[in-house]
mmCIF file of C-alpha atoms in Angstrom:
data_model
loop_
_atom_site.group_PDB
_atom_site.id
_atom_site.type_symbol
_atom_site.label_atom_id
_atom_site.label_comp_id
_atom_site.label_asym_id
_atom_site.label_seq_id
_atom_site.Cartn_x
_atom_site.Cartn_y
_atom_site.Cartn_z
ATOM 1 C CA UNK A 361 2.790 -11.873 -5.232
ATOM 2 C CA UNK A 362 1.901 -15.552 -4.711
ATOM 3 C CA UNK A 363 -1.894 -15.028 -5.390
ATOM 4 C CA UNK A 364 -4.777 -13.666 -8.560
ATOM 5 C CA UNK A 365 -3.999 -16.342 -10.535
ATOM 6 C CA UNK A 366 -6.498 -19.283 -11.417
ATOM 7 C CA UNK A 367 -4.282 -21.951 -10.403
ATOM 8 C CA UNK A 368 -1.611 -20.950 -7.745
ATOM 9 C CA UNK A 369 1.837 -21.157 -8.628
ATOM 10 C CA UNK A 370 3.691 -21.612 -5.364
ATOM 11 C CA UNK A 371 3.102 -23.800 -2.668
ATOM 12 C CA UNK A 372 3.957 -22.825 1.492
ATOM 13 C CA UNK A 373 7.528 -24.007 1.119
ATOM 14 C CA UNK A 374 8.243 -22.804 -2.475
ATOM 15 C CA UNK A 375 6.795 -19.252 -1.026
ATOM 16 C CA UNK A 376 9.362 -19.688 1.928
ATOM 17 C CA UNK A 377 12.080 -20.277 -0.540
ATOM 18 C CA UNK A 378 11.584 -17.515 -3.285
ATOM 19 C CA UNK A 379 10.836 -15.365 0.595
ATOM 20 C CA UNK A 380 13.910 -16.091 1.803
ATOM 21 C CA UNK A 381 16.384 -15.755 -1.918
ATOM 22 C CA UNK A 382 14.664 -12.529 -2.303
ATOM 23 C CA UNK A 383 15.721 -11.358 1.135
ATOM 24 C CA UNK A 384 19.477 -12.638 0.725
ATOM 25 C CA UNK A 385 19.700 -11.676 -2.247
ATOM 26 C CA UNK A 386 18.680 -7.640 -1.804
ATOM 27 C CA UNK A 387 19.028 -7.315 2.401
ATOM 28 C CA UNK A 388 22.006 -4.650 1.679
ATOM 29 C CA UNK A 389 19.777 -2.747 -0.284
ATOM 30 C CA UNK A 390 17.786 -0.339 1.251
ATOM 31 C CA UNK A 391 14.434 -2.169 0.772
ATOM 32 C CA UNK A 392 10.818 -2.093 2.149
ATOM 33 C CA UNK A 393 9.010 -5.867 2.315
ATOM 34 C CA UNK A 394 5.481 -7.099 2.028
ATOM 35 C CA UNK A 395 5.018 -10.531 2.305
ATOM 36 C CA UNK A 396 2.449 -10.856 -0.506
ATOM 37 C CA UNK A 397 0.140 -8.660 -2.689
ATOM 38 C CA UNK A 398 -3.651 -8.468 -1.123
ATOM 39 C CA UNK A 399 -3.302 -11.237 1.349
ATOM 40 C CA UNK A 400 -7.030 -11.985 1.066
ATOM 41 C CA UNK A 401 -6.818 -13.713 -2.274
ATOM 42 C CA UNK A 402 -4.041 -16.023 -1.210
ATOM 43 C CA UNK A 403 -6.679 -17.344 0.950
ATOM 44 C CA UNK A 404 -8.869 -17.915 -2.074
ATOM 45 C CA UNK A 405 -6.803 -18.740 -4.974
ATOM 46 C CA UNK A 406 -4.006 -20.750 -2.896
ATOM 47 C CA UNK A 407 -5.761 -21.888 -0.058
ATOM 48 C CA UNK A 408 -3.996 -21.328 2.638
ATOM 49 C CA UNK A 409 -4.466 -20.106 5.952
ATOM 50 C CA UNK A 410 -2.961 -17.276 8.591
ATOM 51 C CA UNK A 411 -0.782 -19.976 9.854
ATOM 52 C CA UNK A 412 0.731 -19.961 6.652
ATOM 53 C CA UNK A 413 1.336 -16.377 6.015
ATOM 54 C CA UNK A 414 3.441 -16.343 9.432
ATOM 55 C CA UNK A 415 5.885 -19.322 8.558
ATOM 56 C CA UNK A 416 6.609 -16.694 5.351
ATOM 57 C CA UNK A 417 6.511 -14.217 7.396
ATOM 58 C CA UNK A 418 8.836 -15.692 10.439
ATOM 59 C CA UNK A 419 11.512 -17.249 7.321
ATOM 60 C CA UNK A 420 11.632 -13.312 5.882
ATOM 61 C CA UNK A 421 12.365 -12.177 9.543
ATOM 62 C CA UNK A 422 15.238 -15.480 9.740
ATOM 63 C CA UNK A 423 17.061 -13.736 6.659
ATOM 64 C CA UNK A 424 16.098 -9.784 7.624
ATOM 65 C CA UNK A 425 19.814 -8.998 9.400
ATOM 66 C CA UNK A 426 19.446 -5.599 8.780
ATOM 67 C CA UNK A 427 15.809 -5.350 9.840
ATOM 68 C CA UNK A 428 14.373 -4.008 6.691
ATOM 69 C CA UNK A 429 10.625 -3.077 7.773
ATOM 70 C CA UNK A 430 8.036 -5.799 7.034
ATOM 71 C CA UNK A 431 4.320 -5.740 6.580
ATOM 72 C CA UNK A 432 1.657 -7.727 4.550
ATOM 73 C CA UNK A 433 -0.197 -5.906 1.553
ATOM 74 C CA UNK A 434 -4.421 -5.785 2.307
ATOM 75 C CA UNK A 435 -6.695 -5.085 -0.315
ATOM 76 C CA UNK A 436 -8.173 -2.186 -1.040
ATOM 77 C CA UNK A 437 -11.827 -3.405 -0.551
ATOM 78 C CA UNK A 438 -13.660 -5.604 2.766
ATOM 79 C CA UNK A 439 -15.638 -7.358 0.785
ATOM 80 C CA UNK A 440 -14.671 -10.455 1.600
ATOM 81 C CA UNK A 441 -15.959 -13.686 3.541
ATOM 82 C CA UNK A 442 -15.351 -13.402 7.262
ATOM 83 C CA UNK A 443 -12.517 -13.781 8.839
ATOM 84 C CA UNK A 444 -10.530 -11.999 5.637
ATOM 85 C CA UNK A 445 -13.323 -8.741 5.458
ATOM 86 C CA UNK A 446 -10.813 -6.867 7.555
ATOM 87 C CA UNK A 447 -7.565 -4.693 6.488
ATOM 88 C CA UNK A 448 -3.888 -7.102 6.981
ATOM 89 C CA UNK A 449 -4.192 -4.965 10.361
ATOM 90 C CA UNK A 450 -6.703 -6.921 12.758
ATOM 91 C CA UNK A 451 -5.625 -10.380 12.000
ATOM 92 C CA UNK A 452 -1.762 -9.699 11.461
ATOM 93 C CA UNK A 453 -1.747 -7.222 14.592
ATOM 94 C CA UNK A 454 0.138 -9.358 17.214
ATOM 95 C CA UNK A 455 2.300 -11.532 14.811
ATOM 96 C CA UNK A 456 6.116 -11.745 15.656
ATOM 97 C CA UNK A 457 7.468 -10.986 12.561
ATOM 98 C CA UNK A 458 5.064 -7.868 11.494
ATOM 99 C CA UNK A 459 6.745 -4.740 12.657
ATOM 100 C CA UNK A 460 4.382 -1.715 10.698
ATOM 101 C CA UNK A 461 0.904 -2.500 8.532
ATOM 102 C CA UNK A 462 0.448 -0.910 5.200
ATOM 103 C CA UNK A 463 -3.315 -0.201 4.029
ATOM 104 C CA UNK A 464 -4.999 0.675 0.704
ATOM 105 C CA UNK A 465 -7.936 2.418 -0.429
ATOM 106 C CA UNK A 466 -8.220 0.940 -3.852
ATOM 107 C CA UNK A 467 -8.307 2.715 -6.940
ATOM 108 C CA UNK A 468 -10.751 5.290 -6.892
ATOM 109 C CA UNK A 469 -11.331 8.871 -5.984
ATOM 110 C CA UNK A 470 -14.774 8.579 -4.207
ATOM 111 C CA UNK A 471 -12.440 5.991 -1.980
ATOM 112 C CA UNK A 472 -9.214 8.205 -0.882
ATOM 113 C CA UNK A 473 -11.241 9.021 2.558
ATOM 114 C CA UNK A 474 -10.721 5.645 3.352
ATOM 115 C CA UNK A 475 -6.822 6.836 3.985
ATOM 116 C CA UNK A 476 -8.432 8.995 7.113
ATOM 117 C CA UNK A 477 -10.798 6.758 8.655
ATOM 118 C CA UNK A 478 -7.947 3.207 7.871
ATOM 119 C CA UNK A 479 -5.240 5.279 9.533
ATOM 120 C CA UNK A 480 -7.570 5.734 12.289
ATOM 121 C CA UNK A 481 -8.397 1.909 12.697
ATOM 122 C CA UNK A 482 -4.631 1.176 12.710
ATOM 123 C CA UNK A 483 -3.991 3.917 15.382
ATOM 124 C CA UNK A 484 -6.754 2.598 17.918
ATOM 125 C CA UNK A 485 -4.687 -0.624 17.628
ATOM 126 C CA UNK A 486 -2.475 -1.600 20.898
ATOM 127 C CA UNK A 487 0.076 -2.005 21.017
ATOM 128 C CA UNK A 488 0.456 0.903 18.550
ATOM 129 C CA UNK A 489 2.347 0.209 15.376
ATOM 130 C CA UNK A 490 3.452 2.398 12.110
ATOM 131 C CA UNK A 491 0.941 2.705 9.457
ATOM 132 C CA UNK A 492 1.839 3.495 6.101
ATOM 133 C CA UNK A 493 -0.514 4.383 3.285
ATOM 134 C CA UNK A 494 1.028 2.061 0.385
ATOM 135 C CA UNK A 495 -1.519 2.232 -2.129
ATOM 136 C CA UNK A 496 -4.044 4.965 -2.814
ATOM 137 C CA UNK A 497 -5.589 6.648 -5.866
ATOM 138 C CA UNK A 498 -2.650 6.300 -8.686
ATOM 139 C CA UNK A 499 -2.197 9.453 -10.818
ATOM 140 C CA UNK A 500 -3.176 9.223 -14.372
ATOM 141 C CA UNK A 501 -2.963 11.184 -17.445
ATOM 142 C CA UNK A 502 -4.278 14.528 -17.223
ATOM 143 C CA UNK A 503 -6.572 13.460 -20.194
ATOM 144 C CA UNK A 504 -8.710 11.095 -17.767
ATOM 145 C CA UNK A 505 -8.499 13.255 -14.648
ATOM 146 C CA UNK A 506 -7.580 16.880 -14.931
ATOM 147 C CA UNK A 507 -7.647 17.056 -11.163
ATOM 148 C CA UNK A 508 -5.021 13.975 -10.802
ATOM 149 C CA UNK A 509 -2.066 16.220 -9.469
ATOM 150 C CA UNK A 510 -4.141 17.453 -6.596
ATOM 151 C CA UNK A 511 -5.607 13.971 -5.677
ATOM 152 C CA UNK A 512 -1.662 12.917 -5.340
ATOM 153 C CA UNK A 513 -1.124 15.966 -3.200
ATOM 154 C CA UNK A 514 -4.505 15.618 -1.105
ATOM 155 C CA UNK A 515 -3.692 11.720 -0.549
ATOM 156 C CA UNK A 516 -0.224 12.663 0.872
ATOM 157 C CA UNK A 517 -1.285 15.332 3.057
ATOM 158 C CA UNK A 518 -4.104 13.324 4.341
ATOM 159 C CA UNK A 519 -2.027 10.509 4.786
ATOM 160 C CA UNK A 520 0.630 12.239 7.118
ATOM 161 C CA UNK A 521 -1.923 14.198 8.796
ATOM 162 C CA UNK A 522 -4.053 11.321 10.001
ATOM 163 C CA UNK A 523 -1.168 9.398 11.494
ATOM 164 C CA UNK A 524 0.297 7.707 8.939
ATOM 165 C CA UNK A 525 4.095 7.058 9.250
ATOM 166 C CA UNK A 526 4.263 6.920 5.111
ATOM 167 C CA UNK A 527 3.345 7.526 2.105
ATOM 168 C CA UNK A 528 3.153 5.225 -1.174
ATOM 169 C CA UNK A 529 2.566 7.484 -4.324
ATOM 170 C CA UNK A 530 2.032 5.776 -7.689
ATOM 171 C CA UNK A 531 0.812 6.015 -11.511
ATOM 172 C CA UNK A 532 -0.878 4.288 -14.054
ATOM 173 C CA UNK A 533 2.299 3.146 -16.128
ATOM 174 C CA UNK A 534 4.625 2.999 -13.652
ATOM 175 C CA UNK A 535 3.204 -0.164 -11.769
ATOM 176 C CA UNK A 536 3.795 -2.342 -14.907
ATOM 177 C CA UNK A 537 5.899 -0.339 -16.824
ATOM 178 C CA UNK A 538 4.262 -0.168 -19.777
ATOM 179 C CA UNK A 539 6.771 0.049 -22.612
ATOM 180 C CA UNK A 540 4.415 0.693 -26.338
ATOM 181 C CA UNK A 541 7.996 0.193 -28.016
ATOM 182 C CA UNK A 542 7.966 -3.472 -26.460
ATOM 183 C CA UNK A 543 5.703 -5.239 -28.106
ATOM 184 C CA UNK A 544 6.735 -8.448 -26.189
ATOM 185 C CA UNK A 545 6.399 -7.078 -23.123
ATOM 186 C CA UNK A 546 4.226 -6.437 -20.258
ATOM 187 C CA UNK A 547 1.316 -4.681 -22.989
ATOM 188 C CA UNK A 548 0.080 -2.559 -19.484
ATOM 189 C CA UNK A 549 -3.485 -3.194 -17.717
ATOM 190 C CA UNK A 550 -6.015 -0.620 -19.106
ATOM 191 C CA UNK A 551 -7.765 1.075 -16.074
ATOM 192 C CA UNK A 552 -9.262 2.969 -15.726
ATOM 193 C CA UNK A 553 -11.018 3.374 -19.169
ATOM 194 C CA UNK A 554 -8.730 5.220 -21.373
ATOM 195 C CA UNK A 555 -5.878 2.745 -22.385
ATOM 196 C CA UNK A 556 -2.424 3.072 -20.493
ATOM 197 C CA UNK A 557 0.578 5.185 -20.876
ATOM 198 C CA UNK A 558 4.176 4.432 -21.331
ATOM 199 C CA UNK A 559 6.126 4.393 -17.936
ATOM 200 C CA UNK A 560 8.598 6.907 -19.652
ATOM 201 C CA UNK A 561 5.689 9.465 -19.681
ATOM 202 C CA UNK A 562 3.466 8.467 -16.340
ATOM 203 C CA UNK A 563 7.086 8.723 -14.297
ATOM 204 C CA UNK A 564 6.672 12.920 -15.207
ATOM 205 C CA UNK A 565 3.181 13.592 -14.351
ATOM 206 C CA UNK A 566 2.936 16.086 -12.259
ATOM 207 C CA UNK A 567 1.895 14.960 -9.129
ATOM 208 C CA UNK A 568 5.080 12.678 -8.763
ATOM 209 C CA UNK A 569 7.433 16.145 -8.668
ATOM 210 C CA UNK A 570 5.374 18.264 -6.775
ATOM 211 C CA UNK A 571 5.011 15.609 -3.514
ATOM 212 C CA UNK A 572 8.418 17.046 -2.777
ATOM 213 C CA UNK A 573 7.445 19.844 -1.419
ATOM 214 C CA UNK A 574 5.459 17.831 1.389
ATOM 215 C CA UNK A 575 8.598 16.181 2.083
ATOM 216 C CA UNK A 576 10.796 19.313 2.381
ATOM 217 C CA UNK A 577 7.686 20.788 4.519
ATOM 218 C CA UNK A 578 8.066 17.875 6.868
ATOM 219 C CA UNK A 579 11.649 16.678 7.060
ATOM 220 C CA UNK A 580 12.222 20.454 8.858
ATOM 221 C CA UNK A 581 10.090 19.830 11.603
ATOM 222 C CA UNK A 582 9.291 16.710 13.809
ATOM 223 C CA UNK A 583 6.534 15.111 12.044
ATOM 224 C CA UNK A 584 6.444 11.478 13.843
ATOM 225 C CA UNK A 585 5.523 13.483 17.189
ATOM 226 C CA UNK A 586 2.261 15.002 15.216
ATOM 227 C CA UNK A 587 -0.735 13.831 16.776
ATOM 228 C CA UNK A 588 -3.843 13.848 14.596
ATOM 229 C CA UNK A 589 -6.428 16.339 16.052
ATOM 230 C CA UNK A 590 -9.389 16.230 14.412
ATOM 231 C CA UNK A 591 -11.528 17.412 17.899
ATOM 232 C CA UNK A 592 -10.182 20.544 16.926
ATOM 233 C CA UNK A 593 -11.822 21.143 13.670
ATOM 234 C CA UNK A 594 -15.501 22.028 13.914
ATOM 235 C CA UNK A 595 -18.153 23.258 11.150
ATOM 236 C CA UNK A 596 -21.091 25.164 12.147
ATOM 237 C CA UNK A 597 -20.201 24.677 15.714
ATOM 238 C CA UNK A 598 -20.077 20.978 15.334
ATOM 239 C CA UNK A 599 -17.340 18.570 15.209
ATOM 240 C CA UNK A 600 -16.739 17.676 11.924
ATOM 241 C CA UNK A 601 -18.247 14.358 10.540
ATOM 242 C CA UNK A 602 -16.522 11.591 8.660
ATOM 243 C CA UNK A 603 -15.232 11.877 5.228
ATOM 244 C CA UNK A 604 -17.425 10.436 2.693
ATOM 245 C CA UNK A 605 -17.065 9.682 -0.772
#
C-alpha cells in the first residue's frame, strides 16, 4: 500500500523490491495479489505514472511461478482528475501482467449498486477478463446497522449474479484488527460514527457465517457458465431500470 500518506514512503524501485520479497517470500502460499491499495492516490501522493505501476506490476509477474492471480486495487469513488476518474479496469485493461480486475463500491449502503452496474463495465470489456468484487459495504456492529447481515448477503448475491468471478466480504475490525487490550497497537479507524470493535468480536458477526450458504449454493452447480440476464426481469411490463442508491 505504497500511497495515503503525506509524504510517500517508497520510491519505483524500492516498490519493485518490497513487490518482488513479498512475492518470494509467500508464492507457495495460496495467495491473491494487488499491486497497491487505490491506485489513484499513488498518482497523487507519490507521483508517479501508469508506466510505473506496470514495471511493479511486470517484477510481481517475474517472481509469480505459480501464477497467483494479480490485479490492482481502484477506489471506491471516480472522483478524480482525468485520466485516474475511471475504475483500475479501463486504464489497466490490456497490461501484460494484469490477469483479473478487482472493483469497489466504497463504504456505504446507498453505494452497493455500484457492484451491478461496475461488474457490468468490466464485462463489456474485450478481451473479457474476471472481475471480482474486493471491497464493498463492510459489516458492522448490529448497534450501527441492524440490517448489516443482509447487506453482506445482498452484496454477495449481487456480486455473483452480475458476473462477478468473486467475492471480497469484510468488517469493521477485521481490516485493522483492532485489539482494545493493545493499547500500543493499531487503536482501529472509527467509521463509520460509532467507534470500532475488537477484531475478536467483528470476526463473529453474523454476516461473515451465513455467506456460506452462498458458497455451498454455488460450488454444486456451474456458476462461472452463469450469464447475467437482466433482459429477463421486467416491472410493470418494462425492463427494469438501473439500481440506484
Amino acid at each position: 500500500w505504497f500511497a495515503k500518506k503525506k509524504n510517500c514512503f517508497f520510491d519505483r524501485e524500492w516498490a519493485c523490491r518490497i513487490s518482488a520479497y513479498c512475492a518470494v517470500r509467500y508464492g507457495a502460499f495460496n495467495s491473491l495479489w494487488s499491486i497497491t491499495g487505490e491506485y489513484q492516490y499513488v498518482f497523487v501522493d507519490c507521483k508517479w505514472t501508469a508506466d510505473d505501476i506496470n514495471v511493479i506490476g511486470n517484477t510481481i509477474q517475474q517472481h509469480n511461478p505459480y501464477k497467483h492471480p494479480l490485479s490492482i486495487h481502484p477506489g471506491g469513488t471516480t472522483r478524480w482528475k482525468p485520466p485516474q476518474n475511471v475504475q483500475s479496469s479501463k486504464p489497466f485493461h490490456n497490461s501484460g501482467w494484469l490477469d483479473h480486475h478487482w472493483l469497489q463500491t466504497g463504504q456505504s449502503v446507498d453505494r452497493i449498486r455500484y457492484i451491478a452496474l461496475r461488474c457490468r463495465e468490466n464485462r463489456a470489456l474485450e478481451p473479457v477478463r474476471p472481475v471480482f468484487c474486493s471491497e464493498s459495504y463492510y459489516e458492522v456492529t448490529p448497534k450501527l446497522n441492524p440490517d448489516a447481515a443482509y447487506f453482506a448477503r445482498l452484496q454477495a448475491w449481487s456480486a455473483f449474479l452480475n458476473g462477478a468471478a468473486g467475492y471480497g466480504y469484510g468488517a469493521y475490525g477485521i481490516w485493522q484488527f483492532f485489539d482494545s487490550e493493545d493499547p500500543s497497537g493499531e487503536t482501529g479507524k472509527p467509521v463509520p460514527a460509532g467507534g470500532v470493535t475488537p477484531w475478536h468480536q467483528a470476526i463473529q458477526f453474523r454476516g461473515s457465517s451465513q455467506l456460506q450458504h452462498v458458497s455451498q449454493f454455488l460450488a454444486n452447480r456451474p456458476w462461472w457458465k452463469i450469464e447475467p440476464a437482466n433482459e429477463l426481469i421486467t416491472r410493470d411490463g418494462k425492463p427494469i431500470p438501473d439500481p440506484t442508491e
